[in-house]
CSV table of C-alpha atoms in Angstrom, one decimal:
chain,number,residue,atom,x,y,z
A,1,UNK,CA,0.0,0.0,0.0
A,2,UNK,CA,1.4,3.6,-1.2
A,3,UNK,CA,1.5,6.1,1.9
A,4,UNK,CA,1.9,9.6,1.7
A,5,UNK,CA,4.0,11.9,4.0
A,6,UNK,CA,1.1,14.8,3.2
A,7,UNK,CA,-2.0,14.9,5.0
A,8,UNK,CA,-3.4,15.9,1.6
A,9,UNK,CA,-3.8,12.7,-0.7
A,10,UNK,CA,-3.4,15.0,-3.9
A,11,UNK,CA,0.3,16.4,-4.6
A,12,UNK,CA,0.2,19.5,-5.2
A,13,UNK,CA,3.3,22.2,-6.5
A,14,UNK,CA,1.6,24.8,-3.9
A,15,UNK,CA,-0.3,27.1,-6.2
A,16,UNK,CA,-3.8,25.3,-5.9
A,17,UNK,CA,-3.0,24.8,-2.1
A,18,UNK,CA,-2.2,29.0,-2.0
A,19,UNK,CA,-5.7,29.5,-3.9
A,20,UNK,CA,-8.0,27.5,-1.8
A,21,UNK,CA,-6.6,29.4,1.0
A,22,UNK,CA,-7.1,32.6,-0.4
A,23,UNK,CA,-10.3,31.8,-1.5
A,24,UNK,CA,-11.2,30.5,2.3
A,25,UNK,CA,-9.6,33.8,4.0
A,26,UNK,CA,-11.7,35.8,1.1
A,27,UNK,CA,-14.8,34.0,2.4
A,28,UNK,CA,-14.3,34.7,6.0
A,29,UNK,CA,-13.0,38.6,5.8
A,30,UNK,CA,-16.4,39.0,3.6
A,31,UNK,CA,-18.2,38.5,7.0
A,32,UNK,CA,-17.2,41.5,8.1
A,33,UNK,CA,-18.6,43.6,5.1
A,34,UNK,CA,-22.0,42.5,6.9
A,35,UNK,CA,-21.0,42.6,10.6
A,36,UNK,CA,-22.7,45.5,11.8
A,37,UNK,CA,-21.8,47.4,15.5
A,38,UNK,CA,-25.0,46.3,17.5
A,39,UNK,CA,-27.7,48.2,19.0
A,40,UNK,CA,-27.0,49.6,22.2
A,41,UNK,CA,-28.7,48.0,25.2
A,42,UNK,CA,-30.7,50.9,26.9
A,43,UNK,CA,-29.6,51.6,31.1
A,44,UNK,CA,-32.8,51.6,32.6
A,45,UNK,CA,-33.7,51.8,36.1
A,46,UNK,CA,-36.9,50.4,38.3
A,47,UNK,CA,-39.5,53.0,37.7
A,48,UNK,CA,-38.7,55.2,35.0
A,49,UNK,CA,-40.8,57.4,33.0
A,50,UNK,CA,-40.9,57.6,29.3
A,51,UNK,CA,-43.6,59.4,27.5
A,52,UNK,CA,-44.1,56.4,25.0
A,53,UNK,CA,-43.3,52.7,25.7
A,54,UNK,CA,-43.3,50.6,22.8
A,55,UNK,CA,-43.7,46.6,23.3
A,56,UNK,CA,-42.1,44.3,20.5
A,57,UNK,CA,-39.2,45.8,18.2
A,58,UNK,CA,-40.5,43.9,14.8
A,59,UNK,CA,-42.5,45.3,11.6
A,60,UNK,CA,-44.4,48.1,13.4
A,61,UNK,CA,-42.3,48.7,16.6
A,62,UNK,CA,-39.7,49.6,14.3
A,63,UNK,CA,-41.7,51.8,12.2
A,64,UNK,CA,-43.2,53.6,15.3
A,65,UNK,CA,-40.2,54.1,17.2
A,66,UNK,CA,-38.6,55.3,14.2
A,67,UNK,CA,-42.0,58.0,13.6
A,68,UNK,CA,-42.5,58.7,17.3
A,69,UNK,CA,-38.9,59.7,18.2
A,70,UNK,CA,-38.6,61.9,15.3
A,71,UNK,CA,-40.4,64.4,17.7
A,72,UNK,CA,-37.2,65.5,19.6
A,73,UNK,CA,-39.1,66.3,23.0
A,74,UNK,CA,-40.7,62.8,23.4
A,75,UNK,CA,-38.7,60.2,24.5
A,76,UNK,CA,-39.4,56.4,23.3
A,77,UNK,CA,-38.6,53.2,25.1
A,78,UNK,CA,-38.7,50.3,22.6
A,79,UNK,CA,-38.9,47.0,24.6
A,80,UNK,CA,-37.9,43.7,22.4
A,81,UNK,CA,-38.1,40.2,23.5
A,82,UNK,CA,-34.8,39.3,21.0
A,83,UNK,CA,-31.8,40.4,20.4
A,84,UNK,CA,-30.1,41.6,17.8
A,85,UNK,CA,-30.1,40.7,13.9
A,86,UNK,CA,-28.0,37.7,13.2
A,87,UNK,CA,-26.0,37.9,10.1
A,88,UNK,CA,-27.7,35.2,8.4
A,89,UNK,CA,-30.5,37.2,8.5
A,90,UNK,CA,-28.9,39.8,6.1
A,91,UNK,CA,-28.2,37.0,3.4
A,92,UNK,CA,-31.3,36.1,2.4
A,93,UNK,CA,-30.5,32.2,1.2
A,94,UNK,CA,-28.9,31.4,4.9
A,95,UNK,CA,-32.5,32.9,6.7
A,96,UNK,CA,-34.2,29.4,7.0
A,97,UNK,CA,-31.5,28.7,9.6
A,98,UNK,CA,-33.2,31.0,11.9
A,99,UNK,CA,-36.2,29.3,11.3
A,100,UNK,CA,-37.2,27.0,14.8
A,101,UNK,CA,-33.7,28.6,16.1
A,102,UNK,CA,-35.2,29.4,20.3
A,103,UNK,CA,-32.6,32.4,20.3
A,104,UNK,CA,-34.5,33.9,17.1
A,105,UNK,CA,-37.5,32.4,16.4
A,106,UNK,CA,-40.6,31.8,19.0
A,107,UNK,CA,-41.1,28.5,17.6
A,108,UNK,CA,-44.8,28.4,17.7
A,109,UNK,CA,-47.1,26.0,16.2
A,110,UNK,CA,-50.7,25.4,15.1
A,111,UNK,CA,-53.0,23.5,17.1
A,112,UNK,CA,-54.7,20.4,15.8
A,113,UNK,CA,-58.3,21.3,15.2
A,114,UNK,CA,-59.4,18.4,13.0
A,115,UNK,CA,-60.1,20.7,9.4
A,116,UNK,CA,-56.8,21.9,8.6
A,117,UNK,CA,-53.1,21.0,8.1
A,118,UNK,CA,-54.6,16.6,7.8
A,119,UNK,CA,-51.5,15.3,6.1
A,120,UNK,CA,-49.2,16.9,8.1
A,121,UNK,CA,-47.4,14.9,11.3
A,122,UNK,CA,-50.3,15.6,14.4
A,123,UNK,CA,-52.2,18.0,12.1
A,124,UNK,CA,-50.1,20.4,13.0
A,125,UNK,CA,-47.7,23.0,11.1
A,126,UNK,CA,-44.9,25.6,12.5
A,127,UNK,CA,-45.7,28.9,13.0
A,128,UNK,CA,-42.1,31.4,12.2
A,129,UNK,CA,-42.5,34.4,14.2
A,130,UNK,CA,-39.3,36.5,15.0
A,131,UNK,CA,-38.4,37.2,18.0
A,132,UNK,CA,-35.2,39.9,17.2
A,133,UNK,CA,-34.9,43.6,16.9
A,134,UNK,CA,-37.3,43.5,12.9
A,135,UNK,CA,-39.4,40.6,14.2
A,136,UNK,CA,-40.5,38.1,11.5
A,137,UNK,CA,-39.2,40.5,8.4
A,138,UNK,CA,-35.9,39.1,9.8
A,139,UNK,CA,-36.9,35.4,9.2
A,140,UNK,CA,-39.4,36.0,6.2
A,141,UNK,CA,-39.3,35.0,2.1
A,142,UNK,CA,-39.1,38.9,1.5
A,143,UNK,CA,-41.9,38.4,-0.5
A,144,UNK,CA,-43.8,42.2,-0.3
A,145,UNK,CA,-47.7,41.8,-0.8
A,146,UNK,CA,-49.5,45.3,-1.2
A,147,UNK,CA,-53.0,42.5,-0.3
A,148,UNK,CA,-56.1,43.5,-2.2
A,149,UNK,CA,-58.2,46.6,-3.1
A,150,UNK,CA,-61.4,44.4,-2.0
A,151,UNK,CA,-59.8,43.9,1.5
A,152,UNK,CA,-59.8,47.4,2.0
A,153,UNK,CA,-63.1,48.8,0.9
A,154,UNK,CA,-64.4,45.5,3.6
A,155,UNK,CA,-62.5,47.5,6.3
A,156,UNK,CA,-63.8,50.9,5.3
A,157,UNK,CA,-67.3,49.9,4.7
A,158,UNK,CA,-67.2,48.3,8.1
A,159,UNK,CA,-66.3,51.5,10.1
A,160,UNK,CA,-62.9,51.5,9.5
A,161,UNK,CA,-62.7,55.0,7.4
A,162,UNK,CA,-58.7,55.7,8.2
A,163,UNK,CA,-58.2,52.5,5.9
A,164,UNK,CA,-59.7,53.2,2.7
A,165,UNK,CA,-58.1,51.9,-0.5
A,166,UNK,CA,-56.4,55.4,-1.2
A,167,UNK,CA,-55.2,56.0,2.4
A,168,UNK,CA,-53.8,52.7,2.5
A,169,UNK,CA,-52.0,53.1,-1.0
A,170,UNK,CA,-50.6,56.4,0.3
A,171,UNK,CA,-49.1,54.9,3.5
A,172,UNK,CA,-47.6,51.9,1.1
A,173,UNK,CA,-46.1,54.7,-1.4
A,174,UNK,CA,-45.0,56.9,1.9
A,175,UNK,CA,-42.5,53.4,3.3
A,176,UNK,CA,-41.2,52.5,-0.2
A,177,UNK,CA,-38.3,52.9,-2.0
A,178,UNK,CA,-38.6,51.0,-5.4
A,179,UNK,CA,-35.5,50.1,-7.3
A,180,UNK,CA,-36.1,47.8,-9.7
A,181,UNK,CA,-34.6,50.0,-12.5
A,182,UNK,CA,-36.1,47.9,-15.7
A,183,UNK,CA,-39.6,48.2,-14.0
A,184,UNK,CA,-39.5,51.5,-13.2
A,185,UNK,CA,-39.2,52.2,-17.8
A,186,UNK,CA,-42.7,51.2,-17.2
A,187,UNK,CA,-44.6,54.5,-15.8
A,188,UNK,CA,-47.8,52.5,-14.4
A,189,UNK,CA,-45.5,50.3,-12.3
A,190,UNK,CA,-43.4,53.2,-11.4
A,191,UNK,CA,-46.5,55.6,-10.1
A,192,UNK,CA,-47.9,52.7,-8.5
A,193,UNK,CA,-44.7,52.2,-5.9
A,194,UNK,CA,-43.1,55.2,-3.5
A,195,UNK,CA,-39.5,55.9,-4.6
A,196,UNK,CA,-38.2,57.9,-1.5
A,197,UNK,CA,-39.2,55.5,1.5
A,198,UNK,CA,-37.2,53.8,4.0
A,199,UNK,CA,-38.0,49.9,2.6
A,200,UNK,CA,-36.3,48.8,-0.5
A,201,UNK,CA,-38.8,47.1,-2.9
A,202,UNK,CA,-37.1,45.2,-5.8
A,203,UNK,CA,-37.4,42.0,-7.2
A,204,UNK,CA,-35.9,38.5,-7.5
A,205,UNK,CA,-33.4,37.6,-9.1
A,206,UNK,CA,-33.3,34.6,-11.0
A,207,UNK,CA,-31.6,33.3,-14.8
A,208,UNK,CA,-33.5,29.6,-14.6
A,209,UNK,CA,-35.1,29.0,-17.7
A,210,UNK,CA,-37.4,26.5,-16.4
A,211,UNK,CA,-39.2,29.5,-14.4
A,212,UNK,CA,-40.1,30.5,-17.8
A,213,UNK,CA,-41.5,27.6,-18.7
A,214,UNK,CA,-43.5,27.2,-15.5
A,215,UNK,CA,-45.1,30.8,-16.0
A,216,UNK,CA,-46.6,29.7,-19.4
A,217,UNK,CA,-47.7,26.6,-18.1
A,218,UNK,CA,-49.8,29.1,-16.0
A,219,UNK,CA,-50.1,31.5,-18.6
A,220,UNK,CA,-51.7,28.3,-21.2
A,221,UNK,CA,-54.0,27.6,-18.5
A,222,UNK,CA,-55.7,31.2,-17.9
A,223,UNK,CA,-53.7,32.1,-14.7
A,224,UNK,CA,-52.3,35.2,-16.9
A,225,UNK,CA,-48.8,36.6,-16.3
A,226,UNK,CA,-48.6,39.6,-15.5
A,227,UNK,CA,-45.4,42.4,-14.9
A,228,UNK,CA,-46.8,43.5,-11.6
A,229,UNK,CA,-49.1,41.5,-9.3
A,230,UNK,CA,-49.0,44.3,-6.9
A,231,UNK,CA,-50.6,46.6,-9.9
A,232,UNK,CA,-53.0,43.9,-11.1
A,233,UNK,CA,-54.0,43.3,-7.5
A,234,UNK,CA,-52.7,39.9,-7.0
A,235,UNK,CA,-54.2,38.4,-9.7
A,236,UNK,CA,-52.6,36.6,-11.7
A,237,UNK,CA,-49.3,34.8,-11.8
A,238,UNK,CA,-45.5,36.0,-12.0
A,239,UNK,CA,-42.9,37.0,-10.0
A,240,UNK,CA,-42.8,38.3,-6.7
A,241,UNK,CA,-41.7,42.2,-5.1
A,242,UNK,CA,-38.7,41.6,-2.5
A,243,UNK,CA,-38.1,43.5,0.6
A,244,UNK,CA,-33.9,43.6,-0.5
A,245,UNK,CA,-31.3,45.5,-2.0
A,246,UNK,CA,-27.8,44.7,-3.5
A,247,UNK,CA,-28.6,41.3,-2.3
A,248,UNK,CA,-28.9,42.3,1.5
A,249,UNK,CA,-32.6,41.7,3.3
A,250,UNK,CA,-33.9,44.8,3.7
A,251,UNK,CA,-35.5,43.9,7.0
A,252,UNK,CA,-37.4,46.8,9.2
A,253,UNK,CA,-34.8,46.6,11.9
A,254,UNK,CA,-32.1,47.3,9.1
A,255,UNK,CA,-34.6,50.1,7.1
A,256,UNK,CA,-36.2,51.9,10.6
A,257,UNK,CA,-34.5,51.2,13.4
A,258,UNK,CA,-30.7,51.3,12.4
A,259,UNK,CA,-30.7,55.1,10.4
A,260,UNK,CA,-32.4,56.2,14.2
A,261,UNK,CA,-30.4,54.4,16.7
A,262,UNK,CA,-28.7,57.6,17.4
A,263,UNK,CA,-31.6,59.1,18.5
A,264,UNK,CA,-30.7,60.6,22.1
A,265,UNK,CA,-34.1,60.5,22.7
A,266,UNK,CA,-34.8,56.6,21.9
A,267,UNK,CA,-33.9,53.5,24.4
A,268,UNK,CA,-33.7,50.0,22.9
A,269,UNK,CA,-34.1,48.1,25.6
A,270,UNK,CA,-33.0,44.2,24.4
A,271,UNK,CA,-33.4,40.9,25.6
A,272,UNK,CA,-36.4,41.6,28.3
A,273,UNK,CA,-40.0,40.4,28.2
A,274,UNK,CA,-43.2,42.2,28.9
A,275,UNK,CA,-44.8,40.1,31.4
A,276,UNK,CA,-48.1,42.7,31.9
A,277,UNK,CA,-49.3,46.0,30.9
A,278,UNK,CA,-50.0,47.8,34.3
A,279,UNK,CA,-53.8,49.4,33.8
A,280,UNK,CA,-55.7,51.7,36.1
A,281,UNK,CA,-58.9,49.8,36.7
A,282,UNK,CA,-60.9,53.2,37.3
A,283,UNK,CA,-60.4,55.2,34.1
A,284,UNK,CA,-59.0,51.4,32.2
A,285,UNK,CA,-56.3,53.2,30.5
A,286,UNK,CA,-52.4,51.8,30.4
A,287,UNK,CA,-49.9,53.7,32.7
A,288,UNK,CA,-46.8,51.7,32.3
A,289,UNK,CA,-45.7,47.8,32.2
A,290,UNK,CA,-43.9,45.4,33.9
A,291,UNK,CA,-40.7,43.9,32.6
A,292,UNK,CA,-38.4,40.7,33.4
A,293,UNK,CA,-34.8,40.0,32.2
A,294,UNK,CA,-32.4,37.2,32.9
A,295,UNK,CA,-31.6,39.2,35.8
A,296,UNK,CA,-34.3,41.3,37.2
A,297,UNK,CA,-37.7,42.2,36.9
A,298,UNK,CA,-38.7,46.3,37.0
A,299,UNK,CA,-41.9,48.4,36.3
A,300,UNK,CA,-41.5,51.0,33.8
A,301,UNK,CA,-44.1,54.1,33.3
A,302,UNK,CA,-45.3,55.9,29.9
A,303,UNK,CA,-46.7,59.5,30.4
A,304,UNK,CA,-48.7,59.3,27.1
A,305,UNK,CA,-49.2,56.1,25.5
A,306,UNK,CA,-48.2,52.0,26.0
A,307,UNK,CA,-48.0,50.6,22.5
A,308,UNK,CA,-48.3,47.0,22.0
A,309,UNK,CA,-46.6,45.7,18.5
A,310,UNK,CA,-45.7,42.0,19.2
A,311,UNK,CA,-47.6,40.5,16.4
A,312,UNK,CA,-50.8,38.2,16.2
A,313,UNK,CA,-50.1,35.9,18.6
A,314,UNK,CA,-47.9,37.7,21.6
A,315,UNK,CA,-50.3,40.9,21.6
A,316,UNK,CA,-52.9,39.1,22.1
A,317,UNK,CA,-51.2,36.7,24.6
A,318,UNK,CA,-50.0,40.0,26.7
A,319,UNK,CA,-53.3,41.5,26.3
A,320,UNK,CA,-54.4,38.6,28.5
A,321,UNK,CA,-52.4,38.4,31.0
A,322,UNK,CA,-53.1,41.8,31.5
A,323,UNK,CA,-57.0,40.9,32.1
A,324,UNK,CA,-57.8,41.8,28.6
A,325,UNK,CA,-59.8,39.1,26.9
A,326,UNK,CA,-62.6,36.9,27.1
A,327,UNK,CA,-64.0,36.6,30.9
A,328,UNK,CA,-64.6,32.6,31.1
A,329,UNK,CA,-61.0,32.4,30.2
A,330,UNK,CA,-59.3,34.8,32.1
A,331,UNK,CA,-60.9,33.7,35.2
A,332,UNK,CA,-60.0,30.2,34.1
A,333,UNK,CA,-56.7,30.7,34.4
A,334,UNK,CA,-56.8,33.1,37.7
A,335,UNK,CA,-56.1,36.5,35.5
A,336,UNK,CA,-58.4,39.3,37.4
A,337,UNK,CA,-60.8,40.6,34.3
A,338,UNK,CA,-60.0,43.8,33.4
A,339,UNK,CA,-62.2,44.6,30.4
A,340,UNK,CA,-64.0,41.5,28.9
A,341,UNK,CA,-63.3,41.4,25.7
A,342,UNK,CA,-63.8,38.7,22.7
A,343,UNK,CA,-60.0,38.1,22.2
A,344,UNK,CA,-60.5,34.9,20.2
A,345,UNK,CA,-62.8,36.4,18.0
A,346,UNK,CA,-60.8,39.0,17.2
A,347,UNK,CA,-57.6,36.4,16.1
A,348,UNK,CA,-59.9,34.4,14.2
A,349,UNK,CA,-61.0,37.0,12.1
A,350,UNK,CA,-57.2,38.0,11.9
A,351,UNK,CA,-55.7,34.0,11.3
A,352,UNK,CA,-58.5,34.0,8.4
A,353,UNK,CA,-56.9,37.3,6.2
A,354,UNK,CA,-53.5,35.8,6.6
A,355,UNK,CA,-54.7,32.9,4.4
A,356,UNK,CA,-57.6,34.6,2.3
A,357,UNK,CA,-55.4,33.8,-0.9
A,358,UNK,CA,-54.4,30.3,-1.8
A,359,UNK,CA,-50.4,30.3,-2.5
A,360,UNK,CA,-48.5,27.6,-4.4
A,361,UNK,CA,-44.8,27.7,-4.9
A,362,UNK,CA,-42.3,25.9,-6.4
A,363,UNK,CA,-39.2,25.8,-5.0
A,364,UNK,CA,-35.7,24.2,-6.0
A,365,UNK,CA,-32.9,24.0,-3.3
A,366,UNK,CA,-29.2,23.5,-4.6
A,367,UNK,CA,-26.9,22.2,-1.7
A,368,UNK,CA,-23.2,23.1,-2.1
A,369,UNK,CA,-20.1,22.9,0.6
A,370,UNK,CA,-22.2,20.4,2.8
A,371,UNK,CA,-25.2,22.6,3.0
A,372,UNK,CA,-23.4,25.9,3.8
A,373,UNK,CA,-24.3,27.6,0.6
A,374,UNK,CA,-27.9,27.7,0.2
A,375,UNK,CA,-29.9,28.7,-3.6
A,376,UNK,CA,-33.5,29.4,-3.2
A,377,UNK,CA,-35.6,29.9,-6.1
A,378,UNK,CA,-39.5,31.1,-5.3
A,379,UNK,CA,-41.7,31.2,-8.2
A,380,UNK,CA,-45.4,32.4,-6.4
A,381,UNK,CA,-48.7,32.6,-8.1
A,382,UNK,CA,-51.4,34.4,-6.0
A,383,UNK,CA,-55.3,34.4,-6.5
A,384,UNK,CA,-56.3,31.4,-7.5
């Protein structure tokens, strides 16, 4: 049997060996190009006012601590569960690795109700919600939905006047930045979007030919493509709007909270759970909260407003505990009843938008370096 003095089976003149190692110290400096300094932790003390106290740093925390503290003489408390964003959350192909990850990810799932999710394992499917400074647009496809014109005109018709179809466009227009410079030659695409906004909108990239072939499949079939589904209100089928930019996730911690961090007059306060919002049972309105980290537990006080962002599950879970929420359940549990209130009502209503549209995809995974290079190709087709 031949042996070899080399730990390396190959011979090699040292040229190949030089380039692999360049290529490997190339890899791991390009971390760096995304390593960010993180957000400082907020010094709080037991009993401190702020005029606004935000719960939950994801999609709309970050968009109203960014709005609120742009008024110099409030100051803004911003309470999130998580931490910071992980890198992989920047590269959009390494995100699923956050996905059922405890430090980034809730890891909720659905409850077996005997209609839904059958041919899945207990009839019962995960539920990604983030739980890091941008919430679950730190763990999402990118995939940016404008929703419906019809949805709308339900909400206004039902009370709901601030959300008509034009207010709501306006407010979409107002957040976006679009950038996707061969779409934007088309001026009903380009008046549609907002070009000076804080949230990248562009599209995905993609050179597979077989998506093409797919999209006439659809196309034969009546399930017309069209260049904008956002434009032709989600009906129809072609490729999706993406929350990125230069091949970055554009997530809201990186488009509203980082340009503001700055802000003298906004405290990120990291890694700390909202265990109840304090209410004053006379007049029923919220005065402050009560908090618990890994180390201690405090109350903290808001002059004007408490604001509760942390999503459909955990608002309504802190709403609760609070003495929010459906009498029979509250005192089932031993939570004093506050306001009685038809919480699960309320989440139904909310679980049954988030899947008024049926959604297929297609999606092709290429595995390269033993899994460390991930290429995810999503090819949606909404409204049918």
């Amino acid at each position: 049997m031949q042996c070899y003095n080399s730990t390396c089976l190959t011979p090699s003149v040292g040229v190949a060996t030089q380039i692999f190692a360049s290529a490997l110290n190339f890899f791991a400096a390009s971390q760096c190009l995304l390593t960010e300094e993180p957000v400082p932790d907020a010094d709080v003390h037991n009993l401190d006012k702020f005029d606004f106290i935000i719960v939950g740093a994801g999609t709309a925390g970050s968009v109203l601590a960014n709005r609120l503290s742009a008024i110099k003489d409030w100051n803004i408390l911003l309470i999130e569960a998580g931490d910071d964003e992980p890198i992989e959350g920047k590269i959009p192909v390494l995100s699923s690795e956050l996905v059922n990850n405890q430090k980034y990810d809730w890891n909720y799932r659905t409850a077996y109700n005997g209609v839904n999710n059958l041919a899945n394992k207990n009839g019962s499917v995960i539920w990604p919600r983030g739980k890091v400074l941008g919430g679950s647009s730190v763990l999402n496809a990118m995939i940016y939905i404008q929703g419906n014109d019809e949805d709308y005109k339900n909400w206004y018709d039902t009370g709901n006047k601030e959300w008509s179809v034009e207010e709501v466009r306006r407010c979409f227009r107002k957040a976006e930045s679009f950038q996707d410079m061969k779409a934007l030659e088309n001026p009903v695409i380009s008046n549609h979007y907002g070009h000076n906004g804080p949230l990248v909108i562009n599209t995905f990239n993609t050179s597979f030919d077989y998506i093409n072939k797919v999209l006439s499949a659809w196309d034969e079939i009546d399930i017309k493509n069209v260049e904008d589904l956002n434009v032709a209100n989600m009906m129809g089928s072609g490729m999706m709007r993406a929350t990125a930019a230069d091949g970055i996730r554009q997530s809201h911690n990186r488009a509203y909270l980082k340009p503001v961090v700055h802000r003298k007059n906004l405290k990120i306060l990291k890694n700390s759970f909202v265990t109840k919002i304090l209410i004053n049972n006379l007049s029923k309105t919220a005065y402050g909260v009560e908090v618990r980290t890994k180390s201690r537990k405090y109350k903290l006080f808001a002059t004007k407003e408490v604001i509760i962002s942390g999503g459909a599950i955990n608002s309504p879970q802190l709403l609760m505990l609070s003495g929010i929420g459906p009498r029979k359940h509250l005192c089932s549990k031993g939570i004093p009843v506050v306001v009685d209130s038809p919480m699960d009502k309320i989440f139904k209503i909310t679980f049954f938008y988030l899947f008024q549209y049926t959604v297929m995809s297609l999606v092709k995974r290429v595995s390269l370096i033993n899994n460390l290079m991930l290429f995810d190709i999503f090819i949606i087709v909404l409204g049918i």
